[in-house]
Amino acid sequence: MNKSNQILRAENLSFNYGGEQTPTILNISFSLSEGEILGVLGPNGGGKSTLMKIIAGLLTNYSGEIYFQDCDLKNLKKFPYSKFSYVPQHSELNGILPVKVLEYMNFARALYSDVSANDIDELLNLVGILHKKDCLISKLSGGEKQRVLIARALVNKPKLLLLDEPTKGLDSNGQDQLLAIIEKIKSRDKTSVIIVDHNINQIIRNCKKILCLNKTSHWHNKTDLLTKNILEDIYHCEFEHLLIHENDLQNNHDSTSTDPHLFCDHDHHQSLGKDPHSLLRGVKK
Amino acid sequence: MIVIQSIQDFFHYDFLFFALIGTLLLSITCGLISPLLIARKNAFMGSAISHSTLLGLAIALSLFSSENSFSIFSMTLFITIICTLFLAFSTYRQKLPSDSLIGIFYTSTMALGIIIHSLFAKNKTDLLSFLFGNILLLTKEDLILSAILLAISAPLIIIPFKKWIFLTYDEEGAITSGIKAHLFHYLFFILLALLIVTSIKLAGTILIETLLLVPGFFALKFAKSVKQTFVLSVLFSTVFAFIGIILANTFGLPSGATLAVVLFFALVLSLLIKKIYHLFK
């Protein structure tokens, strides 16, 4: 791994919420380079959001090391909040206050002296929500809310963007649009992104690196294959059929090969004619 | 005619003029803090703080005579801030719901206050006037203290206003943007304690909750933006507190109770009008 453009490195990261016997995460190690996207997969309670909160500086009582641009976060006098941005799940927004999109953006803008009103408009335009800047956030759809949250997270031009289940509650179209926006941000600013998602397909399609997490870590680099065994081990269940690599799937479709796929033995040609996305879903037995 | 005469009285008699100025200062600050109190879901915490002032008052009234208003005020403020800090520490970003702890705390401090008062108070009847407020108790000294404290509180809300709202609306987003949430948490409750102790003589420890909750509730029902919420809350609080104090003087009613009733009826009436408007719209 080339360390010069490495943005984040976690070594033997463990965390235990007070009072719990088993650690929420144990000995997690991974690294992320500039402009890379790391997808975090795993079942509920597997420690995905905990990991995000640790990196974002919300949970500090962890063991192990996190290096941001080769500096141990624990040794820094001041946490580099301005270089990180964390987007929690939108359900965590307080729905009592009538906050407009522009007002929300201006809360973040007020923290940074070098951000102009034009910059805010540009960000809203980037996420495709500029026309709704005078709308109440509570009146927006789930996808629109997520775009607003992402736009807010970009106000400080972060080096690392942390997204906790940004596609939650969105239909597949909405998910695709949102992930296209994330890809656009990554390309534009060389922002590194860590994204937690339950949708295995989206993670595999959009992330160069994947971290499968269920308390104990399984680091997976996409240059190797994410195997069925790894997923079954992570999710503690068996998958009836699962196709991992879309390219591989496409190759099967184009060829006349009837060889069984790496993870399953069902008929790809028949399934492809229906919905390629459905093929990529793990189906629990 | 009687009402006009009553308004003129406020400019003829010093103690009434002090009460009027005190009411306006108090209502502006309550109007500012009220939407935050509701949006942060700290209404019950407000009740706990206002009830825990009884403990401070009981100790103060056991140590000083009721004429020594500065000493009573200082001791009550000191005890209330200690109670408030304990509550703020126990409830900051806890997983367990804090309402049970707050409930236990405020009934216990109140009970302790009553026992201390019945055992050691120099004048047993004083506590009642503090429970429900008495406009006639307001002295020039009180007004100066109130003005100083309110002059401190208001800027602490107005200057970092966007940070308050950011934290209230998206707490984790705000913390990870570098806002020191724990400092704001403690500051909020200290402000609340200052406000409640300052307003004891005017509205009383129990009725101050009306001033803290009704304006914000009204504003959050009607406002269409954050800015509008706070403007409406301050306007509502100021206008109806003013009306309340005038009515209290005109008809010789207890000031705290009158303020509370006027604010409540104004809220009910406005909600009714809104309902009717939507029915015929």
Coordinates of C-alpha atoms in Angstrom, one line a residue:
Chain A
M1 CA 0.0 0.0 0.0
N2 CA 1.3 3.4 -1.0
K3 CA 1.3 5.3 2.3
S4 CA 1.9 8.7 0.8
N5 CA -1.7 9.3 -0.3
Q6 CA -3.2 7.3 2.5
I7 CA -5.8 9.3 4.2
L8 CA -7.0 7.0 7.0
R9 CA -5.6 3.9 8.6
A10 CA -7.1 2.0 11.5
E11 CA -5.1 -0.5 13.4
N12 CA -6.6 -3.1 15.8
L13 CA -9.6 -0.9 16.6
S14 CA -11.8 -2.2 19.4
F15 CA -14.7 -0.6 21.2
N16 CA -17.0 -1.6 24.0
Y17 CA -20.1 0.3 25.1
G18 CA -20.0 0.6 28.9
G19 CA -21.7 -2.2 30.6
E20 CA -21.6 -4.7 27.7
Q21 CA -19.6 -7.9 28.0
T22 CA -18.8 -8.4 24.4
P23 CA -17.1 -5.7 22.4
T24 CA -19.1 -4.0 19.7
I25 CA -16.1 -4.1 17.4
L26 CA -12.9 -6.0 17.9
N27 CA -9.5 -5.6 16.3
I28 CA -10.6 -3.9 13.1
S29 CA -7.9 -2.8 10.8
F30 CA -8.2 -1.1 7.4
S31 CA -6.8 1.7 5.4
L32 CA -8.2 4.2 2.9
S33 CA -6.4 6.3 0.3
E34 CA -7.2 9.7 -1.2
G35 CA -10.2 9.6 -3.4
E36 CA -11.2 6.0 -2.5
I37 CA -14.6 4.8 -1.4
L38 CA -14.7 2.2 1.3
G39 CA -18.0 0.4 1.6
V40 CA -18.9 -1.1 5.0
L41 CA -21.3 -4.0 5.0
G42 CA -22.7 -6.2 7.8
P43 CA -25.8 -7.2 9.7
N44 CA -27.6 -4.9 12.2
G45 CA -25.7 -4.6 15.5
G46 CA -22.4 -5.6 13.7
G47 CA -20.7 -2.3 14.7
K48 CA -20.9 -0.4 11.4
S49 CA -22.4 2.8 12.8
T50 CA -20.2 2.5 15.9
L51 CA -17.1 2.4 13.6
M52 CA -18.4 5.5 11.8
K53 CA -19.0 7.3 15.1
I54 CA -15.5 6.4 16.3
I55 CA -13.9 7.8 13.1
A56 CA -16.1 10.9 13.3
G57 CA -14.9 11.6 16.8
L58 CA -18.3 11.0 18.5
L59 CA -17.0 8.0 20.4
T60 CA -13.6 8.5 21.9
N61 CA -13.1 5.7 24.4
Y62 CA -11.7 3.2 21.9
S63 CA -8.6 1.1 21.9
G64 CA -6.3 0.7 18.9
E65 CA -5.1 3.5 16.6
I66 CA -6.6 5.6 14.0
Y67 CA -4.2 7.5 11.8
F68 CA -5.5 10.4 9.7
Q69 CA -2.9 11.6 7.2
D70 CA -0.4 9.6 9.3
C71 CA -1.2 11.4 12.5
D72 CA -2.6 9.4 15.4
L73 CA -6.0 11.0 16.2
K74 CA -5.4 10.3 19.9
N75 CA -2.2 12.4 19.9
L76 CA -3.7 15.4 18.2
K77 CA -4.5 18.3 20.6
K78 CA -7.6 19.2 18.5
F79 CA -9.7 16.7 16.6
P80 CA -9.6 17.7 12.9
Y81 CA -13.3 18.3 12.6
S82 CA -12.8 20.6 9.6
K83 CA -11.3 17.8 7.6
F84 CA -14.0 15.2 8.3
S85 CA -17.7 15.3 7.6
Y86 CA -20.2 12.9 9.1
V87 CA -23.7 12.3 7.8
P88 CA -25.9 10.5 10.3
Q89 CA -29.1 8.7 9.2
H90 CA -31.7 11.4 8.4
S91 CA -34.1 10.0 11.0
E92 CA -31.8 11.5 13.6
L93 CA -32.8 15.1 12.6
N94 CA -34.9 16.9 15.1
G95 CA -38.3 17.3 13.4
I96 CA -39.7 19.9 15.9
L97 CA -37.9 22.9 14.4
P98 CA -39.1 24.2 11.0
V99 CA -35.7 24.3 9.4
K100 CA -35.4 25.3 5.7
V101 CA -32.7 23.9 3.5
L102 CA -30.9 27.2 3.2
E103 CA -31.1 27.8 6.9
Y104 CA -29.6 24.4 7.6
M105 CA -26.8 25.0 5.1
N106 CA -26.1 28.4 6.8
F107 CA -25.7 26.8 10.2
A108 CA -22.7 24.9 8.8
R109 CA -21.5 27.9 6.7
A110 CA -21.4 30.1 9.9
L111 CA -18.6 27.8 11.2
Y112 CA -16.3 28.5 8.3
S113 CA -15.3 32.1 7.4
D114 CA -14.2 31.2 3.8
V115 CA -17.5 29.8 2.6
S116 CA -19.7 32.2 0.6
A117 CA -23.4 32.2 -0.2
N118 CA -22.4 31.3 -3.8
D119 CA -20.5 28.2 -2.5
I120 CA -23.7 27.1 -0.8
D121 CA -25.7 27.5 -4.0
E122 CA -23.1 25.6 -5.8
L123 CA -23.2 22.7 -3.4
L124 CA -27.0 22.6 -3.5
N125 CA -26.7 22.5 -7.3
L126 CA -24.2 19.7 -7.1
V127 CA -26.5 17.5 -5.2
G128 CA -29.5 18.6 -7.4
I129 CA -31.5 20.3 -4.7
L130 CA -30.9 24.0 -5.4
H131 CA -34.6 24.5 -6.5
K132 CA -35.7 23.4 -3.0
K133 CA -33.5 25.7 -1.0
D134 CA -36.4 27.6 0.5
C135 CA -38.4 24.5 1.4
L136 CA -38.7 23.0 4.8
I137 CA -36.5 20.0 5.2
S138 CA -39.3 18.1 7.0
K139 CA -41.4 18.4 3.7
L140 CA -38.7 16.9 1.5
S141 CA -38.7 13.2 0.4
G142 CA -36.2 10.8 1.9
G143 CA -33.8 11.1 -1.1
E144 CA -34.0 14.9 -1.0
K145 CA -33.2 14.9 2.7
Q146 CA -30.2 12.8 2.1
R147 CA -29.0 15.2 -0.6
V148 CA -29.4 18.1 1.8
L149 CA -27.4 16.3 4.5
I150 CA -24.6 15.5 2.0
A151 CA -24.5 19.1 0.8
R152 CA -24.2 20.3 4.4
A153 CA -21.4 17.8 4.9
L154 CA -19.5 19.3 2.0
V155 CA -19.5 22.8 3.2
N156 CA -16.1 22.4 4.9
K157 CA -14.6 20.7 1.8
P158 CA -13.8 17.6 3.8
K159 CA -10.9 15.2 3.0
L160 CA -13.0 12.3 4.4
L161 CA -16.8 12.0 4.1
L162 CA -18.5 9.5 6.4
L163 CA -22.0 8.4 5.3
D164 CA -24.1 6.2 7.5
E165 CA -26.7 4.4 5.5
P166 CA -27.4 7.2 3.0
T167 CA -29.6 5.1 0.8
K168 CA -31.8 3.9 3.7
G169 CA -35.5 4.1 2.7
L170 CA -34.8 5.0 -0.9
D171 CA -36.0 3.0 -3.9
S172 CA -33.4 1.6 -6.3
N173 CA -33.7 4.7 -8.5
G174 CA -33.1 7.0 -5.6
Q175 CA -30.2 4.9 -4.4
D176 CA -28.6 5.0 -7.9
Q177 CA -29.0 8.8 -8.0
L178 CA -27.5 9.3 -4.6
L179 CA -24.5 7.1 -5.3
A180 CA -23.9 8.9 -8.6
I181 CA -23.8 12.1 -6.6
I182 CA -21.2 10.6 -4.2
E183 CA -19.2 9.4 -7.2
K184 CA -19.3 13.0 -8.6
I185 CA -18.1 14.4 -5.3
K186 CA -15.3 11.9 -5.1
S187 CA -14.1 12.7 -8.6
R188 CA -14.5 16.5 -8.2
D189 CA -12.7 17.0 -4.9
K190 CA -10.7 13.7 -4.5
T191 CA -12.7 13.2 -1.3
S192 CA -12.3 9.8 0.4
V193 CA -15.6 8.3 1.3
I194 CA -16.7 5.7 3.9
I195 CA -20.2 4.5 3.3
V196 CA -22.3 2.2 5.4
D197 CA -25.0 0.4 3.5
H198 CA -27.1 -2.7 3.7
N199 CA -27.3 -3.0 0.0
I200 CA -24.6 -5.4 -1.0
N201 CA -25.1 -4.7 -4.7
Q202 CA -24.6 -0.9 -4.4
I203 CA -21.5 -1.4 -2.2
I204 CA -20.0 -3.9 -4.7
R205 CA -20.7 -1.7 -7.7
N206 CA -19.6 1.6 -6.2
C207 CA -16.8 0.9 -3.7
K208 CA -13.2 0.1 -4.5
K209 CA -12.8 -1.4 -1.1
I210 CA -15.2 -3.3 1.1
L211 CA -15.1 -3.9 4.8
C212 CA -17.4 -6.6 6.0
L213 CA -18.1 -6.1 9.7
N214 CA -19.8 -8.2 12.3
K215 CA -18.0 -7.3 15.5
T216 CA -14.8 -9.1 14.4
S217 CA -13.5 -7.7 11.2
H218 CA -13.2 -9.2 7.7
W219 CA -11.3 -6.8 5.5
H220 CA -11.8 -7.4 1.9
N221 CA -10.0 -5.8 -1.0
K222 CA -12.0 -6.0 -4.2
T223 CA -9.0 -7.2 -6.1
D224 CA -9.7 -10.5 -4.4
L225 CA -13.2 -11.9 -4.6
L226 CA -15.6 -11.3 -1.9
T227 CA -16.5 -14.9 -1.3
K228 CA -19.8 -16.4 -0.4
N229 CA -18.2 -17.9 2.7
I230 CA -17.1 -14.5 3.9
L231 CA -20.6 -13.1 3.5
E232 CA -22.2 -16.1 5.2
D233 CA -19.7 -15.8 8.0
I234 CA -20.4 -12.1 8.4
Y235 CA -24.2 -12.3 8.3
H236 CA -24.3 -15.6 10.2
C237 CA -26.7 -17.1 7.6
E238 CA -26.5 -19.0 4.4
F239 CA -27.2 -17.4 1.1
E240 CA -29.2 -19.4 -1.3
H241 CA -27.8 -17.7 -4.4
L242 CA -25.6 -14.8 -4.7
L243 CA -23.7 -13.3 -7.6
I244 CA -21.1 -10.9 -6.5
H245 CA -19.3 -9.4 -9.5
E246 CA -21.5 -7.6 -12.0
N247 CA -18.8 -7.8 -14.6
D248 CA -18.6 -11.5 -14.1
L249 CA -22.3 -11.7 -14.4
Q250 CA -22.2 -9.7 -17.7
N251 CA -19.5 -12.0 -19.0
N252 CA -21.7 -15.0 -18.3
H253 CA -24.5 -13.3 -20.1
D254 CA -22.5 -12.5 -23.2
S255 CA -20.9 -15.9 -23.5
T256 CA -22.6 -19.1 -24.2
S257 CA -20.9 -20.6 -21.1
T258 CA -23.1 -22.6 -18.9
D259 CA -20.5 -22.9 -16.3
P260 CA -21.9 -22.5 -12.8
H261 CA -21.1 -19.1 -11.2
L262 CA -18.6 -19.0 -8.5
F263 CA -21.2 -18.8 -5.7
C264 CA -24.3 -20.4 -7.0
D265 CA -25.5 -22.8 -9.6
H266 CA -28.7 -21.2 -10.9
D267 CA -29.3 -20.3 -14.5
H268 CA -27.8 -16.8 -15.1
H269 CA -29.2 -16.4 -18.6
Q270 CA -32.8 -16.9 -17.4
S271 CA -32.3 -14.5 -14.4
L272 CA -30.6 -11.8 -16.4
G273 CA -33.6 -11.4 -18.6
K274 CA -35.6 -10.3 -15.6
D275 CA -33.8 -8.0 -13.3
P276 CA -30.1 -8.0 -13.1
H277 CA -30.3 -6.2 -9.7
S278 CA -32.3 -8.9 -8.2
L279 CA -29.6 -11.4 -9.0
L280 CA -27.1 -9.5 -6.9
R281 CA -29.1 -9.8 -3.8
G282 CA -28.3 -12.4 -1.2
V283 CA -31.4 -14.4 -0.4
K284 CA -31.5 -16.0 3.0
K285 CA -32.4 -19.6 3.1
Chain B
M1 CA -61.2 53.3 31.6
I2 CA -60.1 51.2 34.5
V3 CA -57.5 49.6 32.3
I4 CA -56.2 53.0 31.1
Q5 CA -56.0 54.1 34.7
S6 CA -54.1 50.9 35.5
I7 CA -51.6 51.5 32.7
Q8 CA -51.0 55.1 34.0
D9 CA -50.4 53.6 37.4
F10 CA -47.3 51.8 36.0
F11 CA -45.7 55.1 35.3
H12 CA -46.7 56.8 38.6
Y13 CA -45.6 54.1 41.0
D14 CA -42.0 53.0 41.1
F15 CA -42.7 49.4 42.2
L16 CA -45.2 49.0 39.4
F17 CA -42.8 50.5 36.9
F18 CA -40.1 48.0 38.1
A19 CA -42.6 45.2 37.7
L20 CA -43.4 46.3 34.1
I21 CA -39.8 46.6 33.1
G22 CA -39.0 43.3 34.9
T23 CA -41.9 41.6 33.0
L24 CA -40.7 42.9 29.6
L25 CA -37.1 41.8 30.2
L26 CA -38.2 38.4 31.5
S27 CA -40.7 37.8 28.7
I28 CA -38.1 38.7 26.0
T29 CA -35.6 36.2 27.4
C30 CA -38.3 33.5 28.0
G31 CA -39.5 34.1 24.4
L32 CA -35.9 33.5 23.2
I33 CA -35.3 30.3 25.2
S34 CA -38.7 28.8 24.9
P35 CA -38.5 27.3 21.4
L36 CA -35.1 25.9 22.2
L37 CA -36.5 24.3 25.4
I38 CA -39.2 22.6 23.5
A39 CA -37.2 21.6 20.5
R40 CA -34.5 20.1 22.7
K41 CA -37.2 18.2 24.6
N42 CA -36.1 19.7 27.9
A43 CA -39.5 20.9 29.1
F44 CA -39.5 18.5 32.0
M45 CA -36.0 19.6 32.8
G46 CA -37.3 23.1 33.1
S47 CA -39.9 21.9 35.6
A48 CA -37.3 20.2 37.6
I49 CA -35.1 23.3 37.8
S50 CA -38.0 25.5 38.7
H51 CA -39.1 23.1 41.5
S52 CA -35.5 22.7 42.8
T53 CA -35.4 26.4 43.4
L54 CA -37.6 25.6 46.4
L55 CA -34.7 23.9 48.1
G56 CA -32.5 27.0 47.5
L57 CA -35.2 29.3 48.7
A58 CA -35.8 27.2 51.8
I59 CA -32.1 27.2 52.7
A60 CA -31.9 31.0 51.9
L61 CA -35.0 31.8 54.0
S62 CA -33.5 29.8 56.9
L63 CA -30.3 31.8 56.8
F64 CA -31.5 35.3 56.0
S65 CA -34.6 37.4 56.7
S66 CA -36.9 37.9 53.7
E67 CA -35.9 41.6 53.6
N68 CA -32.4 40.7 52.6
S69 CA -33.3 40.1 49.0
F70 CA -29.8 40.1 47.6
S71 CA -28.6 37.3 50.0
I72 CA -31.8 35.3 49.3
F73 CA -31.4 35.7 45.6
S74 CA -27.7 34.7 45.7
M75 CA -28.2 31.7 47.9
T76 CA -31.1 30.5 45.9
L77 CA -29.2 30.9 42.6
F78 CA -26.2 29.1 44.1
I79 CA -28.2 26.1 45.3
T80 CA -30.3 26.0 42.1
I81 CA -27.2 26.1 39.8
I82 CA -25.6 23.2 41.8
C83 CA -28.9 21.1 41.4
T84 CA -29.0 22.1 37.7
L85 CA -25.4 21.1 37.0
F86 CA -26.1 17.7 38.7
L87 CA -29.1 17.2 36.4
A88 CA -27.2 18.4 33.3
F89 CA -24.3 16.0 34.1
S90 CA -26.7 13.1 34.7
T91 CA -28.6 13.6 31.5
Y92 CA -26.0 14.5 28.8
R93 CA -26.2 12.1 25.9
Q94 CA -27.5 9.3 28.0
K95 CA -29.0 6.2 26.4
L96 CA -31.6 5.8 29.2
P97 CA -34.5 8.2 29.2
S98 CA -33.7 11.0 31.7
D99 CA -37.3 11.7 32.7
S100 CA -37.4 9.2 35.5
L101 CA -34.2 10.7 37.1
I102 CA -35.5 14.2 36.6
G103 CA -38.8 13.2 38.3
I104 CA -37.1 11.6 41.2
F105 CA -34.8 14.6 41.6
Y106 CA -37.3 17.3 41.5
T107 CA -39.8 15.8 43.9
S108 CA -37.0 15.0 46.3
T109 CA -35.4 18.5 46.3
M110 CA -38.9 20.0 46.7
A111 CA -39.6 17.7 49.6
L112 CA -36.3 18.5 51.2
G113 CA -37.0 22.2 50.7
I114 CA -40.3 22.0 52.4
I115 CA -38.8 20.1 55.4
I116 CA -35.9 22.6 55.7
H117 CA -38.4 25.5 55.5
S118 CA -40.7 24.1 58.2
L119 CA -37.8 23.4 60.5
F120 CA -35.6 26.4 60.1
A121 CA -37.3 29.2 58.2
K122 CA -37.3 32.6 60.0
N123 CA -40.8 33.4 58.6
K124 CA -42.9 30.4 57.7
T125 CA -45.3 32.3 55.4
D126 CA -42.7 33.6 52.9
L127 CA -42.4 30.4 50.8
L128 CA -45.9 30.7 49.5
S129 CA -45.3 34.1 47.9
F130 CA -42.2 32.6 46.1
L131 CA -44.3 29.6 44.9
F132 CA -46.8 31.8 43.0
G133 CA -45.0 35.1 42.6
N134 CA -46.0 38.5 43.8
I135 CA -45.5 41.6 41.8
L136 CA -45.5 43.8 44.9
L137 CA -42.3 42.0 46.2
L138 CA -40.2 43.4 43.3
T139 CA -37.7 46.0 44.5
K140 CA -35.3 48.2 42.6
E141 CA -32.5 45.9 43.7
D142 CA -34.3 42.9 42.2
L143 CA -34.9 44.8 39.0
I144 CA -31.2 45.7 38.6
L145 CA -30.2 42.1 39.3
S146 CA -32.8 40.8 36.8
A147 CA -31.6 43.3 34.2
I148 CA -27.9 42.3 34.7
L149 CA -28.7 38.6 34.5
L150 CA -31.0 39.0 31.5
A151 CA -28.4 41.2 29.8
I152 CA -26.0 38.3 30.2
S153 CA -28.4 35.6 29.1
A154 CA -29.8 37.2 25.9
P155 CA -26.5 37.6 24.1
L156 CA -25.5 34.1 25.1
I157 CA -28.5 32.9 23.1
I158 CA -28.4 35.5 20.3
I159 CA -24.6 35.5 19.4
P160 CA -24.1 31.8 18.9
F161 CA -27.7 31.5 17.7
K162 CA -26.9 29.3 14.6
K163 CA -24.8 27.0 16.8
W164 CA -27.8 26.5 19.1
I165 CA -30.1 25.7 16.3
F166 CA -27.6 23.4 14.5
L167 CA -27.0 21.5 17.7
T168 CA -30.7 21.2 18.4
Y169 CA -31.6 20.2 14.8
D170 CA -28.7 17.8 14.0
E171 CA -26.8 17.1 17.1
E172 CA -24.3 14.6 15.7
G173 CA -23.8 16.7 12.5
A174 CA -23.1 19.7 14.7
I175 CA -20.7 17.9 17.0
T176 CA -18.7 16.4 14.1
S177 CA -18.5 19.9 12.7
G178 CA -16.6 20.9 15.8
I179 CA -19.4 22.5 18.0
K180 CA -18.7 21.7 21.6
A181 CA -22.0 20.2 22.5
H182 CA -21.3 19.5 26.1
L183 CA -20.4 23.2 26.7
F184 CA -23.7 24.2 25.1
H185 CA -25.6 21.6 27.1
Y186 CA -24.3 23.0 30.4
L187 CA -24.7 26.6 29.3
F188 CA -28.3 26.0 28.3
F189 CA -29.2 24.7 31.8
I190 CA -27.2 27.4 33.6
L191 CA -29.1 30.0 31.5
L192 CA -32.4 28.3 32.4
A193 CA -31.5 28.3 36.1
L194 CA -30.5 32.0 35.9
L195 CA -33.8 32.8 34.2
I196 CA -35.9 30.8 36.6
V197 CA -34.3 32.2 39.7
T198 CA -34.5 35.8 38.4
S199 CA -38.2 35.4 37.7
I200 CA -39.2 33.8 41.0
K201 CA -40.7 37.0 42.4
L202 CA -42.6 37.9 39.3
A203 CA -44.1 34.6 38.3
G204 CA -43.2 32.2 41.1
T205 CA -41.3 29.0 40.9
I206 CA -44.2 27.0 39.6
L207 CA -45.8 29.4 37.2
I208 CA -42.6 30.4 35.4
E209 CA -43.0 27.2 33.4
T210 CA -45.9 28.7 31.6
L211 CA -43.7 31.6 30.4
L212 CA -41.0 29.1 29.4
L213 CA -43.2 26.8 27.5
V214 CA -46.3 28.6 26.0
P215 CA -44.5 31.1 23.7
G216 CA -42.3 28.4 22.1
F217 CA -45.2 26.1 21.7
F218 CA -47.2 28.8 20.0
A219 CA -44.3 29.7 17.7
L220 CA -43.6 26.2 16.7
K221 CA -47.3 25.7 15.8
F222 CA -47.4 28.7 13.5
A223 CA -43.9 29.5 12.3
K224 CA -42.6 28.5 8.8
S225 CA -38.9 29.0 9.5
V226 CA -36.4 29.1 12.3
K227 CA -36.2 32.9 12.3
Q228 CA -40.0 33.2 12.3
T229 CA -40.1 30.8 15.2
F230 CA -38.0 33.0 17.5
V231 CA -39.6 36.3 16.4
L232 CA -43.1 34.9 17.0
S233 CA -42.1 33.4 20.3
V234 CA -40.6 36.7 21.6
L235 CA -43.6 38.7 20.3
F236 CA -46.1 36.4 21.8
S237 CA -44.3 36.3 25.1
T238 CA -43.9 40.0 25.4
V239 CA -47.3 41.1 24.2
F240 CA -49.3 38.7 26.4
A241 CA -47.0 39.1 29.5
F242 CA -47.6 42.8 29.2
I243 CA -51.4 42.3 28.9
G244 CA -51.2 39.9 31.9
I245 CA -49.4 42.3 34.1
I246 CA -51.8 45.1 33.3
L247 CA -54.8 42.8 34.0
A248 CA -53.2 41.6 37.3
N249 CA -52.8 45.2 38.5
T250 CA -56.2 46.3 37.2
F251 CA -58.2 43.6 39.0
G252 CA -55.8 43.1 41.9
L253 CA -54.9 39.5 40.9
P254 CA -51.8 37.6 41.6
S255 CA -49.3 38.4 38.9
G256 CA -47.8 35.0 38.2
A257 CA -51.2 33.3 38.0
T258 CA -52.6 36.1 35.8
L259 CA -49.6 35.9 33.4
A260 CA -50.0 32.1 33.2
V261 CA -53.7 32.2 32.5
V262 CA -53.5 35.0 29.9
L263 CA -50.7 33.2 28.0
F264 CA -52.7 29.9 28.1
F265 CA -55.9 31.6 26.8
A266 CA -54.0 33.4 24.1
L267 CA -52.5 30.0 23.0
V268 CA -55.9 28.2 23.0
L269 CA -57.6 31.1 21.1
S270 CA -54.9 31.2 18.4
L271 CA -55.0 27.5 17.9
L272 CA -58.8 27.7 17.6
I273 CA -58.5 30.5 15.1
K274 CA -56.0 28.4 13.1
K275 CA -58.3 25.4 13.1
I276 CA -61.3 27.5 12.0
Y277 CA -59.2 29.2 9.3
H278 CA -58.2 25.7 7.9
L279 CA -61.8 24.5 8.0
F280 CA -63.0 27.4 5.8
K281 CA -59.9 27.6 3.6

